[in-house]
């Protein structure tokens, strides 16, 4: 299967640059997983497609304000993007301009309350940076850091909390699990009152999620690894849902990949964690998920391939082409899709 098989034409003006004032006012394109039939709704209508006894699974990872703007001793500006905590105040980072951030180079952030030194340059160009600060690093980041928005968002984000889900909790992502950005506390409360269970998993999203597929044959693409985990409480909720015949509906591809990575051979769940590089594309047999709430994704991306595996490439590309025609907003701050077996929906 070729990467270009997952191409669709996306006008640049449809890439959402700013979020809507009301999270759940986004548009929702509903697609029957089997037939490909489409319906145009708003996100607050998602409750109509959830049955009592279903379980909504959400990724509670919280985005680290990981983009730091500093200066070298000469006064030159430097941008440091935190990628991975290595312990002992050391982080794997992306640095710009890279040529000015060689081993031994130093940089200062804010009024000097945070300092850093490059200790190593890796083969892939990433830097190992050792930080110097007083107090708690996360609190320093909250004061000095900015949100690492995706490369296709050019507008400065005024309210940084708008790039967090309302249920975000576990700090560690370099990018938001964006399908969850559409939920409000009020909508989640209505969903629970309908008898729908909610459960949380954690997958810390890495910047590799934006890495393009460069292989001509998709089977030759190697996924980046991300840490994911299921708690004891979530495992119990998922097992109860399955035992009672409810559907497991994932909010976002990160929740999907977490469940598909950690589900037991017999289809049950237990508390566990692992680094996963699971790559889901057509031909994959889903073991955990019966429904998916997701954003629209980049052409030829691994995420389009995952969604196509859950339905079909023809259905998904037709849905995307319809969304373009109907002027839906795309990507992080854009509109959403719900994909499921609509024959199993009993609206209330």
GROMACS .gro file of N, CA, C and O in nm, residues 33 247-251 289-293 310 338-341:
model
   64
   33UNK      N    1  -1.931   0.364   1.020
   33UNK     CA    2  -1.807   0.292   0.996
   33UNK      C    3  -1.816   0.196   0.878
   33UNK      O    4  -1.720   0.181   0.801
  247UNK      N    5  -2.007  -0.037   2.425
  247UNK     CA    6  -1.901  -0.006   2.329
  247UNK      C    7  -1.791   0.076   2.396
  247UNK      O    8  -1.817   0.158   2.484
  248UNK      N    9  -1.668   0.053   2.354
  248UNK     CA   10  -1.555   0.136   2.396
  248UNK      C   11  -1.527   0.235   2.284
  248UNK      O   12  -1.497   0.197   2.170
  249UNK      N   13  -1.542   0.363   2.316
  249UNK     CA   14  -1.526   0.470   2.217
  249UNK      C   15  -1.409   0.556   2.258
  249UNK      O   16  -1.409   0.617   2.366
  250UNK      N   17  -1.308   0.561   2.173
  250UNK     CA   18  -1.186   0.635   2.204
  250UNK      C   19  -1.198   0.780   2.158
  250UNK      O   20  -1.246   0.807   2.048
  251UNK      N   21  -1.152   0.869   2.242
  251UNK     CA   22  -1.141   1.009   2.205
  251UNK      C   23  -0.997   1.031   2.158
  251UNK      O   24  -0.904   1.040   2.238
  289UNK      N   25  -1.138  -0.123   2.039
  289UNK     CA   26  -1.219  -0.004   2.014
  289UNK      C   27  -1.336  -0.034   1.921
  289UNK      O   28  -1.321  -0.105   1.823
  290UNK      N   29  -1.453   0.026   1.953
  290UNK     CA   30  -1.571   0.014   1.866
  290UNK      C   31  -1.619   0.149   1.811
  290UNK      O   32  -1.713   0.155   1.734
  291UNK      N   33  -1.556   0.257   1.854
  291UNK     CA   34  -1.593   0.389   1.805
  291UNK      C   35  -1.477   0.484   1.824
  291UNK      O   36  -1.394   0.466   1.914
  292UNK      N   37  -1.470   0.588   1.739
  292UNK     CA   38  -1.358   0.682   1.744
  292UNK      C   39  -1.406   0.824   1.721
  292UNK      O   40  -1.476   0.852   1.624
  293UNK      N   41  -1.369   0.913   1.812
  293UNK     CA   42  -1.389   1.057   1.795
  293UNK      C   43  -1.252   1.115   1.764
  293UNK      O   44  -1.156   1.094   1.839
  310UNK      N   45  -0.984   0.176   1.051
  310UNK     CA   46  -1.103   0.155   1.132
  310UNK      C   47  -1.230   0.148   1.047
  310UNK      O   48  -1.327   0.084   1.084
  338UNK      N   49  -1.690   1.173   1.416
  338UNK     CA   50  -1.721   1.054   1.496
  338UNK      C   51  -1.741   0.939   1.399
  338UNK      O   52  -1.820   0.949   1.304
  339UNK      N   53  -1.669   0.831   1.419
  339UNK     CA   54  -1.679   0.712   1.333
  339UNK      C   55  -1.723   0.596   1.420
  339UNK      O   56  -1.662   0.563   1.522
  340UNK      N   57  -1.832   0.532   1.381
  340UNK     CA   58  -1.882   0.420   1.458
  340UNK      C   59  -1.988   0.344   1.381
  340UNK      O   60  -2.023   0.380   1.269
  341UNK      N   61  -2.036   0.236   1.443
  341UNK     CA   62  -2.146   0.159   1.386
  341UNK      C   63  -2.276   0.226   1.428
  341UNK      O   64  -2.326   0.205   1.539
   0.00000   0.00000   0.00000
